[in-house]
Amino acid sequence: MSLHMLHLPVRQRELLACGREHRLVSDANAVDLGYLVHALLARALGERAAKPFDVQAERAAETRVPGRLVAPRPLTVLAYAADDIATLHAHAKQIGDDLALAAIAWEDADSKPMPPFAAGQRLGFRVRVCPTLRVGKRHPCFEPGAEVDPYLALIAREVAERATAQPGACELTLRREVVDAAPPREIVYRDWLCDRIGVAAAVGDARLASLRDARLWRRGEPGESAAAKMHGRPRPRLGRRAAMGRREAVFEGTLEVRDAGAFRDLLARGVGRHRAFGFGMLLLRSVDSNRC
C-alpha cells in the first residue's frame, strides 16, 4: 500500500464557514479545531479523507493594516494518505462541494511518497496524542467501555482495592497514599504510548514535551454516563455534540523500527484514539536532524 505525506494549507475563514453550516461553530462555545478540520476533510474528500492528520499551528490572529483587514494565514495541516495530492484534488472536484473545495489552498498543497522503512532503522519522532483507554468489565470504578485517562484509571483502581482491603479507612487518605506510591503521570502515559506502538517499533527515549487540558467535541460517543460520573457533573452539549475533558500530550523522542510492514501500517493508522480529529500522527525525522 502506498503512503503519502500531505501538506494541506487550510483557509481559516472558509473552514469556519463550513463549520457554521454544520452547526460546529457557535459564539457561545469554544471551537474544537481538530473537529472542524476533520469535518472539512470528510466533506471535501469523502471516503478518501486523510487521517491521521496534525494541525501545525494554532489559529493565526488576523492582521490589521490601515483601511482593511487581511485574511489570517492558512492553517498548515499535515496528514498521511494513500493518494497523492493530485489524485485527492481531482476527487474533491468530483464531489463538487464548492465551499469545502475553496477551504483548501490546493495551489499551495503538496505531497511526497513516504520512503521505505527497514527493521533496525532509528528515527526521531513527535506525536500529539490523547491518552485514553477503554476499561473492561472488571474495573471497580467505571462502567464497561468507558473511555478513561490511563492515569486516572490506575489511581481509581488502586484506591478501590485499598478501600476493600481496609474497610472504614478514610478515602482521602487512601488516595493520597496511592498517588504518592504511583508512578508519575508522564511514566504512565509513556507506557501507554509504547503499548499503542506495539511490535512495530521499540521506543527509545520519549520525553513529554507538553501536556495540557483539552475540551473535545464529539457526537454521542460511548461511555458518556461513566464520564459524567467521573467528572462529577453533566457535560455541556451543543446540538448532538458532547464536550469531553481530556489531556492532550505531545511526546518527542527516538524509536527503532522492528517490523517495517507493521510500522508503515502504524503510520497510516495513527496512535491511540481520536485519530480522525487531529491526534496520533507520527511525525518522523532522521536522528541527526532537529526538524520533524
PDB file of C-alpha atoms in Angstrom:
ATOM      1  CA  MET A   1       0.000   0.000   0.000  1.00  0.00           C
ATOM      2  CA  SER A   2       1.341   3.424  -0.952  1.00  0.00           C
ATOM      3  CA  LEU A   3       1.582   6.109   1.710  1.00  0.00           C
ATOM      4  CA  HIS A   4       1.973   9.828   1.119  1.00  0.00           C
ATOM      5  CA  MET A   5       2.712  12.742   3.413  1.00  0.00           C
ATOM      6  CA  LEU A   6       0.332  15.588   2.600  1.00  0.00           C
ATOM      7  CA  HIS A   7       0.826  19.297   3.177  1.00  0.00           C
ATOM      8  CA  LEU A   8      -2.612  20.962   3.168  1.00  0.00           C
ATOM      9  CA  PRO A   9      -2.927  24.726   3.716  1.00  0.00           C
ATOM     10  CA  VAL A  10      -6.441  25.337   5.066  1.00  0.00           C
ATOM     11  CA  ARG A  11      -8.061  28.765   4.752  1.00  0.00           C
ATOM     12  CA  GLN A  12      -9.483  29.686   8.132  1.00  0.00           C
ATOM     13  CA  ARG A  13     -12.487  31.750   7.044  1.00  0.00           C
ATOM     14  CA  GLU A  14     -13.762  29.010   4.737  1.00  0.00           C
ATOM     15  CA  LEU A  15     -13.044  26.414   7.437  1.00  0.00           C
ATOM     16  CA  LEU A  16     -15.218  28.321   9.905  1.00  0.00           C
ATOM     17  CA  ALA A  17     -17.908  28.832   7.255  1.00  0.00           C
ATOM     18  CA  CYS A  18     -18.050  25.060   6.710  1.00  0.00           C
ATOM     19  CA  GLY A  19     -18.265  24.597  10.464  1.00  0.00           C
ATOM     20  CA  ARG A  20     -21.170  27.021  10.750  1.00  0.00           C
ATOM     21  CA  GLU A  21     -23.123  25.176   8.064  1.00  0.00           C
ATOM     22  CA  HIS A  22     -22.840  22.006  10.154  1.00  0.00           C
ATOM     23  CA  ARG A  23     -23.516  23.821  13.459  1.00  0.00           C
ATOM     24  CA  LEU A  24     -19.983  23.098  14.636  1.00  0.00           C
ATOM     25  CA  VAL A  25     -19.262  26.748  15.420  1.00  0.00           C
ATOM     26  CA  SER A  26     -21.095  28.867  17.964  1.00  0.00           C
ATOM     27  CA  ASP A  27     -20.228  32.217  19.507  1.00  0.00           C
ATOM     28  CA  ALA A  28     -21.177  30.787  22.908  1.00  0.00           C
ATOM     29  CA  ASN A  29     -18.878  27.750  22.773  1.00  0.00           C
ATOM     30  CA  ALA A  30     -15.209  27.035  22.238  1.00  0.00           C
ATOM     31  CA  VAL A  31     -14.252  25.686  18.831  1.00  0.00           C
ATOM     32  CA  ASP A  32     -12.568  22.283  18.590  1.00  0.00           C
ATOM     33  CA  LEU A  33     -10.126  22.908  15.748  1.00  0.00           C
ATOM     34  CA  GLY A  34      -9.470  19.202  15.238  1.00  0.00           C
ATOM     35  CA  TYR A  35     -13.190  18.571  14.845  1.00  0.00           C
ATOM     36  CA  LEU A  36     -13.501  21.365  12.279  1.00  0.00           C
ATOM     37  CA  VAL A  37     -10.605  20.051  10.172  1.00  0.00           C
ATOM     38  CA  HIS A  38     -11.978  16.502  10.439  1.00  0.00           C
ATOM     39  CA  ALA A  39     -15.386  17.686   9.212  1.00  0.00           C
ATOM     40  CA  LEU A  40     -13.810  19.688   6.376  1.00  0.00           C
ATOM     41  CA  LEU A  41     -11.699  16.775   5.128  1.00  0.00           C
ATOM     42  CA  ALA A  42     -14.690  14.436   5.262  1.00  0.00           C
ATOM     43  CA  ARG A  43     -16.793  16.977   3.361  1.00  0.00           C
ATOM     44  CA  ALA A  44     -14.126  17.689   0.740  1.00  0.00           C
ATOM     45  CA  LEU A  45     -12.771  14.166   0.223  1.00  0.00           C
ATOM     46  CA  GLY A  46     -15.484  11.770   1.358  1.00  0.00           C
ATOM     47  CA  GLU A  47     -14.209   8.242   1.933  1.00  0.00           C
ATOM     48  CA  ARG A  48     -10.698   9.368   0.941  1.00  0.00           C
ATOM     49  CA  ALA A  49     -10.446  11.868   3.810  1.00  0.00           C
ATOM     50  CA  ALA A  50      -6.868  11.977   5.036  1.00  0.00           C
ATOM     51  CA  LYS A  51      -6.179  10.681   8.532  1.00  0.00           C
ATOM     52  CA  PRO A  52      -4.372  10.801  10.786  1.00  0.00           C
ATOM     53  CA  PHE A  53      -3.568  14.487  10.491  1.00  0.00           C
ATOM     54  CA  ASP A  54      -1.857  17.132  12.595  1.00  0.00           C
ATOM     55  CA  VAL A  55      -2.592  20.878  12.697  1.00  0.00           C
ATOM     56  CA  GLN A  56       0.814  22.502  12.873  1.00  0.00           C
ATOM     57  CA  ALA A  57      -0.134  25.899  14.304  1.00  0.00           C
ATOM     58  CA  GLU A  58      -2.926  27.390  16.352  1.00  0.00           C
ATOM     59  CA  ARG A  59      -5.367  29.678  14.623  1.00  0.00           C
ATOM     60  CA  ALA A  60      -3.409  32.723  13.462  1.00  0.00           C
ATOM     61  CA  ALA A  61      -4.619  36.134  14.515  1.00  0.00           C
ATOM     62  CA  GLU A  62      -5.972  38.399  11.828  1.00  0.00           C
ATOM     63  CA  THR A  63      -3.512  41.053  10.739  1.00  0.00           C
ATOM     64  CA  ARG A  64      -4.864  44.587  10.575  1.00  0.00           C
ATOM     65  CA  VAL A  65      -3.479  47.133   8.156  1.00  0.00           C
ATOM     66  CA  PRO A  66      -4.704  50.694   7.601  1.00  0.00           C
ATOM     67  CA  GLY A  67      -8.065  50.686   5.878  1.00  0.00           C
ATOM     68  CA  ARG A  68      -8.646  46.949   5.574  1.00  0.00           C
ATOM     69  CA  LEU A  69      -8.483  43.576   7.274  1.00  0.00           C
ATOM     70  CA  VAL A  70      -6.096  40.990   5.853  1.00  0.00           C
ATOM     71  CA  ALA A  71      -7.267  37.371   5.939  1.00  0.00           C
ATOM     72  CA  PRO A  72      -5.460  35.216   8.503  1.00  0.00           C
ATOM     73  CA  ARG A  73      -2.731  32.925   7.283  1.00  0.00           C
ATOM     74  CA  PRO A  74      -3.883  29.425   6.290  1.00  0.00           C
ATOM     75  CA  LEU A  75      -3.516  26.690   8.842  1.00  0.00           C
ATOM     76  CA  THR A  76      -0.845  24.144   7.995  1.00  0.00           C
ATOM     77  CA  VAL A  77      -2.262  20.624   8.149  1.00  0.00           C
ATOM     78  CA  LEU A  78      -0.023  17.593   7.668  1.00  0.00           C
ATOM     79  CA  ALA A  79      -1.586  14.205   7.015  1.00  0.00           C
ATOM     80  CA  TYR A  80      -0.939  10.704   5.776  1.00  0.00           C
ATOM     81  CA  ALA A  81      -2.994   9.305   2.906  1.00  0.00           C
ATOM     82  CA  ALA A  82      -2.909   6.508   0.380  1.00  0.00           C
ATOM     83  CA  ASP A  83      -3.307   9.004  -2.503  1.00  0.00           C
ATOM     84  CA  ASP A  84      -1.107  11.863  -3.658  1.00  0.00           C
ATOM     85  CA  ILE A  85      -2.301  15.457  -3.734  1.00  0.00           C
ATOM     86  CA  ALA A  86      -3.201  15.451  -7.460  1.00  0.00           C
ATOM     87  CA  THR A  87      -5.458  12.415  -7.010  1.00  0.00           C
ATOM     88  CA  LEU A  88      -7.131  13.913  -3.962  1.00  0.00           C
ATOM     89  CA  HIS A  89      -7.686  17.262  -5.673  1.00  0.00           C
ATOM     90  CA  ALA A  90      -9.320  15.547  -8.641  1.00  0.00           C
ATOM     91  CA  HIS A  91     -11.520  13.541  -6.272  1.00  0.00           C
ATOM     92  CA  ALA A  92     -12.534  16.691  -4.380  1.00  0.00           C
ATOM     93  CA  LYS A  93     -13.562  18.365  -7.639  1.00  0.00           C
ATOM     94  CA  GLN A  94     -15.705  15.340  -8.499  1.00  0.00           C
ATOM     95  CA  ILE A  95     -17.525  15.637  -5.165  1.00  0.00           C
ATOM     96  CA  GLY A  96     -18.254  19.223  -6.148  1.00  0.00           C
ATOM     97  CA  ASP A  97     -18.607  20.897  -2.755  1.00  0.00           C
ATOM     98  CA  ASP A  98     -17.507  24.411  -3.666  1.00  0.00           C
ATOM     99  CA  LEU A  99     -17.097  25.749  -0.131  1.00  0.00           C
ATOM    100  CA  ALA A 100     -15.093  22.740   1.075  1.00  0.00           C
ATOM    101  CA  LEU A 101     -13.024  22.832  -2.113  1.00  0.00           C
ATOM    102  CA  ALA A 102     -12.235  26.521  -1.582  1.00  0.00           C
ATOM    103  CA  ALA A 103     -11.222  25.937   2.047  1.00  0.00           C
ATOM    104  CA  ILE A 104      -8.067  24.101   0.959  1.00  0.00           C
ATOM    105  CA  ALA A 105      -5.424  26.141  -0.864  1.00  0.00           C
ATOM    106  CA  TRP A 106      -4.788  23.450  -3.462  1.00  0.00           C
ATOM    107  CA  GLU A 107      -2.362  25.634  -5.402  1.00  0.00           C
ATOM    108  CA  ASP A 108      -0.016  25.547  -2.387  1.00  0.00           C
ATOM    109  CA  ALA A 109      -0.755  21.983  -1.324  1.00  0.00           C
ATOM    110  CA  ASP A 110       1.843  19.287  -1.855  1.00  0.00           C
ATOM    111  CA  SER A 111       2.594  15.647  -1.171  1.00  0.00           C
ATOM    112  CA  LYS A 112       5.528  13.279  -1.183  1.00  0.00           C
ATOM    113  CA  PRO A 113       5.672   9.483  -1.032  1.00  0.00           C
ATOM    114  CA  MET A 114       6.944   8.086   2.244  1.00  0.00           C
ATOM    115  CA  PRO A 115      10.241   6.213   1.852  1.00  0.00           C
ATOM    116  CA  PRO A 116      10.560   2.501   2.623  1.00  0.00           C
ATOM    117  CA  PHE A 117      11.469   1.565   6.181  1.00  0.00           C
ATOM    118  CA  ALA A 118      13.773  -1.207   7.364  1.00  0.00           C
ATOM    119  CA  ALA A 119      14.000  -3.174  10.588  1.00  0.00           C
ATOM    120  CA  GLY A 120      16.684  -1.670  12.795  1.00  0.00           C
ATOM    121  CA  GLN A 121      16.243   1.840  11.356  1.00  0.00           C
ATOM    122  CA  ARG A 122      16.399   4.575  14.022  1.00  0.00           C
ATOM    123  CA  LEU A 123      14.165   7.623  13.702  1.00  0.00           C
ATOM    124  CA  GLY A 124      13.226  10.637  15.732  1.00  0.00           C
ATOM    125  CA  PHE A 125       9.521  11.175  16.275  1.00  0.00           C
ATOM    126  CA  ARG A 126       6.975  13.646  17.537  1.00  0.00           C
ATOM    127  CA  VAL A 127       3.360  12.723  18.195  1.00  0.00           C
ATOM    128  CA  ARG A 128       0.382  14.512  19.692  1.00  0.00           C
ATOM    129  CA  VAL A 129      -1.883  12.044  21.447  1.00  0.00           C
ATOM    130  CA  CYS A 130      -4.973  11.885  23.604  1.00  0.00           C
ATOM    131  CA  PRO A 131      -4.077   9.218  26.211  1.00  0.00           C
ATOM    132  CA  THR A 132      -7.239   7.203  26.858  1.00  0.00           C
ATOM    133  CA  LEU A 133      -8.249   3.581  27.227  1.00  0.00           C
ATOM    134  CA  ARG A 134     -11.485   1.644  27.240  1.00  0.00           C
ATOM    135  CA  VAL A 135     -11.950  -0.019  30.613  1.00  0.00           C
ATOM    136  CA  GLY A 136     -13.106  -3.611  30.779  1.00  0.00           C
ATOM    137  CA  LYS A 137     -15.840  -5.296  32.771  1.00  0.00           C
ATOM    138  CA  ARG A 138     -13.711  -5.787  35.875  1.00  0.00           C
ATOM    139  CA  HIS A 139     -12.744  -2.211  36.617  1.00  0.00           C
ATOM    140  CA  PRO A 140     -14.145  -1.342  40.074  1.00  0.00           C
ATOM    141  CA  CYS A 141     -14.995   2.303  39.316  1.00  0.00           C
ATOM    142  CA  PHE A 142     -16.055   2.729  35.687  1.00  0.00           C
ATOM    143  CA  GLU A 143     -18.709   1.202  33.502  1.00  0.00           C
ATOM    144  CA  PRO A 144     -17.522  -1.273  30.845  1.00  0.00           C
ATOM    145  CA  GLY A 145     -16.449   0.557  27.701  1.00  0.00           C
ATOM    146  CA  ALA A 146     -15.965   3.931  29.389  1.00  0.00           C
ATOM    147  CA  GLU A 147     -13.153   5.993  27.877  1.00  0.00           C
ATOM    148  CA  VAL A 148     -10.839   6.981  30.721  1.00  0.00           C
ATOM    149  CA  ASP A 149      -7.468   8.633  31.184  1.00  0.00           C
ATOM    150  CA  PRO A 150      -4.996   5.778  31.927  1.00  0.00           C
ATOM    151  CA  TYR A 151      -3.511   7.612  34.917  1.00  0.00           C
ATOM    152  CA  LEU A 152      -6.949   8.222  36.444  1.00  0.00           C
ATOM    153  CA  ALA A 153      -7.910   4.597  35.776  1.00  0.00           C
ATOM    154  CA  LEU A 154      -4.767   3.399  37.589  1.00  0.00           C
ATOM    155  CA  ILE A 155      -5.354   5.652  40.609  1.00  0.00           C
ATOM    156  CA  ALA A 156      -9.045   4.775  40.836  1.00  0.00           C
ATOM    157  CA  ARG A 157      -8.335   1.024  40.730  1.00  0.00           C
ATOM    158  CA  GLU A 158      -5.655   1.239  43.414  1.00  0.00           C
ATOM    159  CA  VAL A 159      -7.857   3.336  45.700  1.00  0.00           C
ATOM    160  CA  ALA A 160     -10.778   0.917  45.294  1.00  0.00           C
ATOM    161  CA  GLU A 161      -8.583  -2.112  46.045  1.00  0.00           C
ATOM    162  CA  ARG A 162      -7.136  -0.486  49.167  1.00  0.00           C
ATOM    163  CA  ALA A 163     -10.597   0.540  50.352  1.00  0.00           C
ATOM    164  CA  THR A 164     -11.736  -3.079  50.034  1.00  0.00           C
ATOM    165  CA  ALA A 165      -8.700  -4.310  51.961  1.00  0.00           C
ATOM    166  CA  GLN A 166      -9.061  -1.601  54.640  1.00  0.00           C
ATOM    167  CA  PRO A 167     -12.777  -1.189  55.466  1.00  0.00           C
ATOM    168  CA  GLY A 168     -13.541   2.088  57.153  1.00  0.00           C
ATOM    169  CA  ALA A 169     -10.312   3.787  56.062  1.00  0.00           C
ATOM    170  CA  CYS A 170     -10.514   7.436  55.014  1.00  0.00           C
ATOM    171  CA  GLU A 171     -10.796   7.551  51.223  1.00  0.00           C
ATOM    172  CA  LEU A 172      -8.907  10.841  51.027  1.00  0.00           C
ATOM    173  CA  THR A 173      -6.005   9.319  52.983  1.00  0.00           C
ATOM    174  CA  LEU A 174      -6.019   6.246  50.762  1.00  0.00           C
ATOM    175  CA  ARG A 175      -5.973   8.417  47.643  1.00  0.00           C
ATOM    176  CA  ARG A 176      -3.012  10.410  48.906  1.00  0.00           C
ATOM    177  CA  GLU A 177      -1.132   7.194  49.663  1.00  0.00           C
ATOM    178  CA  VAL A 178      -1.900   5.800  46.215  1.00  0.00           C
ATOM    179  CA  VAL A 179      -0.846   8.992  44.417  1.00  0.00           C
ATOM    180  CA  ASP A 180       2.413   9.126  46.396  1.00  0.00           C
ATOM    181  CA  ALA A 181       3.216   5.489  45.547  1.00  0.00           C
ATOM    182  CA  ALA A 182       2.059   5.529  41.928  1.00  0.00           C
ATOM    183  CA  PRO A 183       4.426   6.217  39.020  1.00  0.00           C
ATOM    184  CA  PRO A 184       4.332   9.798  37.700  1.00  0.00           C
ATOM    185  CA  ARG A 185       1.726  10.641  35.094  1.00  0.00           C
ATOM    186  CA  GLU A 186       4.457  11.008  32.439  1.00  0.00           C
ATOM    187  CA  ILE A 187       5.586   7.400  33.014  1.00  0.00           C
ATOM    188  CA  VAL A 188       2.020   6.088  32.819  1.00  0.00           C
ATOM    189  CA  TYR A 189       1.474   7.978  29.572  1.00  0.00           C
ATOM    190  CA  ARG A 190       4.805   6.756  28.175  1.00  0.00           C
ATOM    191  CA  ASP A 191       3.858   3.137  28.919  1.00  0.00           C
ATOM    192  CA  TRP A 192       0.504   3.771  27.246  1.00  0.00           C
ATOM    193  CA  LEU A 193       2.335   5.128  24.173  1.00  0.00           C
ATOM    194  CA  CYS A 194       4.663   2.107  23.989  1.00  0.00           C
ATOM    195  CA  ASP A 195       1.669  -0.245  24.195  1.00  0.00           C
ATOM    196  CA  ARG A 196      -0.036   1.561  21.310  1.00  0.00           C
ATOM    197  CA  ILE A 197       3.080   1.437  19.127  1.00  0.00           C
ATOM    198  CA  GLY A 198       3.359  -2.270  19.903  1.00  0.00           C
ATOM    199  CA  VAL A 199       5.544  -4.569  17.835  1.00  0.00           C
ATOM    200  CA  ALA A 200       6.000  -2.001  15.050  1.00  0.00           C
ATOM    201  CA  ALA A 201       8.860  -0.218  16.819  1.00  0.00           C
ATOM    202  CA  ALA A 202      10.783  -0.048  20.068  1.00  0.00           C
ATOM    203  CA  VAL A 203      10.598   3.346  21.758  1.00  0.00           C
ATOM    204  CA  GLY A 204      13.960   4.566  22.994  1.00  0.00           C
ATOM    205  CA  ASP A 205      13.792   7.845  24.830  1.00  0.00           C
ATOM    206  CA  ALA A 206      10.405   9.537  24.912  1.00  0.00           C
ATOM    207  CA  ARG A 207      10.035  12.937  26.542  1.00  0.00           C
ATOM    208  CA  LEU A 208       6.725  14.542  27.407  1.00  0.00           C
ATOM    209  CA  ALA A 209       7.206  17.837  25.577  1.00  0.00           C
ATOM    210  CA  SER A 210       3.849  19.326  26.574  1.00  0.00           C
ATOM    211  CA  LEU A 211       0.712  18.420  28.473  1.00  0.00           C
ATOM    212  CA  ARG A 212      -2.485  20.429  28.635  1.00  0.00           C
ATOM    213  CA  ASP A 213      -6.176  20.054  29.253  1.00  0.00           C
ATOM    214  CA  ALA A 214      -8.290  19.954  26.124  1.00  0.00           C
ATOM    215  CA  ARG A 215     -12.021  20.165  25.516  1.00  0.00           C
ATOM    216  CA  LEU A 216     -13.095  17.959  22.634  1.00  0.00           C
ATOM    217  CA  TRP A 217     -16.457  17.969  20.874  1.00  0.00           C
ATOM    218  CA  ARG A 218     -17.775  14.572  19.771  1.00  0.00           C
ATOM    219  CA  ARG A 219     -21.123  13.261  18.610  1.00  0.00           C
ATOM    220  CA  GLY A 220     -22.700  10.810  21.081  1.00  0.00           C
ATOM    221  CA  GLU A 221     -19.586   8.821  21.986  1.00  0.00           C
ATOM    222  CA  PRO A 222     -19.939   5.693  24.216  1.00  0.00           C
ATOM    223  CA  GLY A 223     -19.367   5.853  27.941  1.00  0.00           C
ATOM    224  CA  GLU A 224     -20.968   9.268  28.443  1.00  0.00           C
ATOM    225  CA  SER A 225     -22.692   8.347  31.717  1.00  0.00           C
ATOM    226  CA  ALA A 226     -19.476   6.952  33.180  1.00  0.00           C
ATOM    227  CA  ALA A 227     -17.532  10.025  32.143  1.00  0.00           C
ATOM    228  CA  ALA A 228     -20.171  12.287  33.702  1.00  0.00           C
ATOM    229  CA  LYS A 229     -19.803  10.379  36.966  1.00  0.00           C
ATOM    230  CA  MET A 230     -16.030  10.631  36.746  1.00  0.00           C
ATOM    231  CA  HIS A 231     -16.144  14.411  36.356  1.00  0.00           C
ATOM    232  CA  GLY A 232     -18.961  14.813  38.882  1.00  0.00           C
ATOM    233  CA  ARG A 233     -21.206  16.883  36.621  1.00  0.00           C
ATOM    234  CA  PRO A 234     -23.112  16.617  33.331  1.00  0.00           C
ATOM    235  CA  ARG A 235     -21.132  17.664  30.320  1.00  0.00           C
ATOM    236  CA  PRO A 236     -22.348  20.620  28.235  1.00  0.00           C
ATOM    237  CA  ARG A 237     -23.928  19.844  24.892  1.00  0.00           C
ATOM    238  CA  LEU A 238     -24.357  21.797  21.657  1.00  0.00           C
ATOM    239  CA  GLY A 239     -26.888  20.159  19.365  1.00  0.00           C
ATOM    240  CA  ARG A 240     -25.921  16.487  19.337  1.00  0.00           C
ATOM    241  CA  ARG A 241     -22.350  17.139  20.473  1.00  0.00           C
ATOM    242  CA  ALA A 242     -20.915  16.467  23.909  1.00  0.00           C
ATOM    243  CA  ALA A 243     -17.888  18.224  25.368  1.00  0.00           C
ATOM    244  CA  MET A 244     -15.265  15.875  26.794  1.00  0.00           C
ATOM    245  CA  GLY A 245     -12.423  16.895  29.082  1.00  0.00           C
ATOM    246  CA  ARG A 246      -9.230  15.140  28.043  1.00  0.00           C
ATOM    247  CA  ARG A 247      -5.470  15.525  28.305  1.00  0.00           C
ATOM    248  CA  GLU A 248      -3.516  16.440  25.177  1.00  0.00           C
ATOM    249  CA  ALA A 249       0.069  15.160  25.375  1.00  0.00           C
ATOM    250  CA  VAL A 250       2.933  15.720  22.949  1.00  0.00           C
ATOM    251  CA  PHE A 251       5.793  13.209  23.050  1.00  0.00           C
ATOM    252  CA  GLU A 252       9.163  13.621  21.388  1.00  0.00           C
ATOM    253  CA  GLY A 253      11.916  11.026  21.246  1.00  0.00           C
ATOM    254  CA  THR A 254      13.501   8.266  19.214  1.00  0.00           C
ATOM    255  CA  LEU A 255      12.405   4.825  18.138  1.00  0.00           C
ATOM    256  CA  GLU A 256      13.809   1.818  16.306  1.00  0.00           C
ATOM    257  CA  VAL A 257      11.757   0.105  13.622  1.00  0.00           C
ATOM    258  CA  ARG A 258      11.205  -3.559  14.473  1.00  0.00           C
ATOM    259  CA  ASP A 259       8.693  -4.635  11.798  1.00  0.00           C
ATOM    260  CA  ALA A 260       8.783  -2.497   8.656  1.00  0.00           C
ATOM    261  CA  GLY A 261       5.324  -3.543   7.451  1.00  0.00           C
ATOM    262  CA  ALA A 262       3.683  -3.047  10.838  1.00  0.00           C
ATOM    263  CA  PHE A 263       5.430   0.313  11.191  1.00  0.00           C
ATOM    264  CA  ARG A 264       4.068   1.523   7.866  1.00  0.00           C
ATOM    265  CA  ASP A 265       0.602   0.362   8.911  1.00  0.00           C
ATOM    266  CA  LEU A 266       1.030   2.261  12.193  1.00  0.00           C
ATOM    267  CA  LEU A 267       1.811   5.482  10.310  1.00  0.00           C
ATOM    268  CA  ALA A 268      -1.284   5.052   8.149  1.00  0.00           C
ATOM    269  CA  ARG A 269      -3.487   4.211  11.152  1.00  0.00           C
ATOM    270  CA  GLY A 270      -2.103   6.580  13.795  1.00  0.00           C
ATOM    271  CA  VAL A 271      -1.555   6.173  17.534  1.00  0.00           C
ATOM    272  CA  GLY A 272      -4.318   5.994  20.126  1.00  0.00           C
ATOM    273  CA  ARG A 273      -7.889   7.221  19.939  1.00  0.00           C
ATOM    274  CA  HIS A 274      -9.416  10.292  18.248  1.00  0.00           C
ATOM    275  CA  ARG A 275      -7.065   9.842  15.291  1.00  0.00           C
ATOM    276  CA  ALA A 276      -9.612  11.263  12.867  1.00  0.00           C
ATOM    277  CA  PHE A 277      -9.693  14.506  14.883  1.00  0.00           C
ATOM    278  CA  GLY A 278      -6.033  15.566  14.826  1.00  0.00           C
ATOM    279  CA  PHE A 279      -4.379  13.123  17.224  1.00  0.00           C
ATOM    280  CA  GLY A 280      -1.957  10.249  16.697  1.00  0.00           C
ATOM    281  CA  MET A 281       0.036  11.299  13.620  1.00  0.00           C
ATOM    282  CA  LEU A 282       3.646  10.148  13.988  1.00  0.00           C
ATOM    283  CA  LEU A 283       5.908  12.827  12.533  1.00  0.00           C
ATOM    284  CA  LEU A 284       9.339  11.413  11.751  1.00  0.00           C
ATOM    285  CA  ARG A 285      12.851  12.792  11.296  1.00  0.00           C
ATOM    286  CA  SER A 286      16.284  11.335  10.857  1.00  0.00           C
ATOM    287  CA  VAL A 287      18.107  11.063  14.162  1.00  0.00           C
ATOM    288  CA  ASP A 288      20.733  13.565  13.027  1.00  0.00           C
ATOM    289  CA  SER A 289      18.074  16.220  12.232  1.00  0.00           C
ATOM    290  CA  ASN A 290      16.268  18.575  14.589  1.00  0.00           C
ATOM    291  CA  ARG A 291      13.260  19.091  12.331  1.00  0.00           C
ATOM    292  CA  CYS A 292      10.192  16.812  12.101  1.00  0.00           C
TER     293      CYS A 292
END
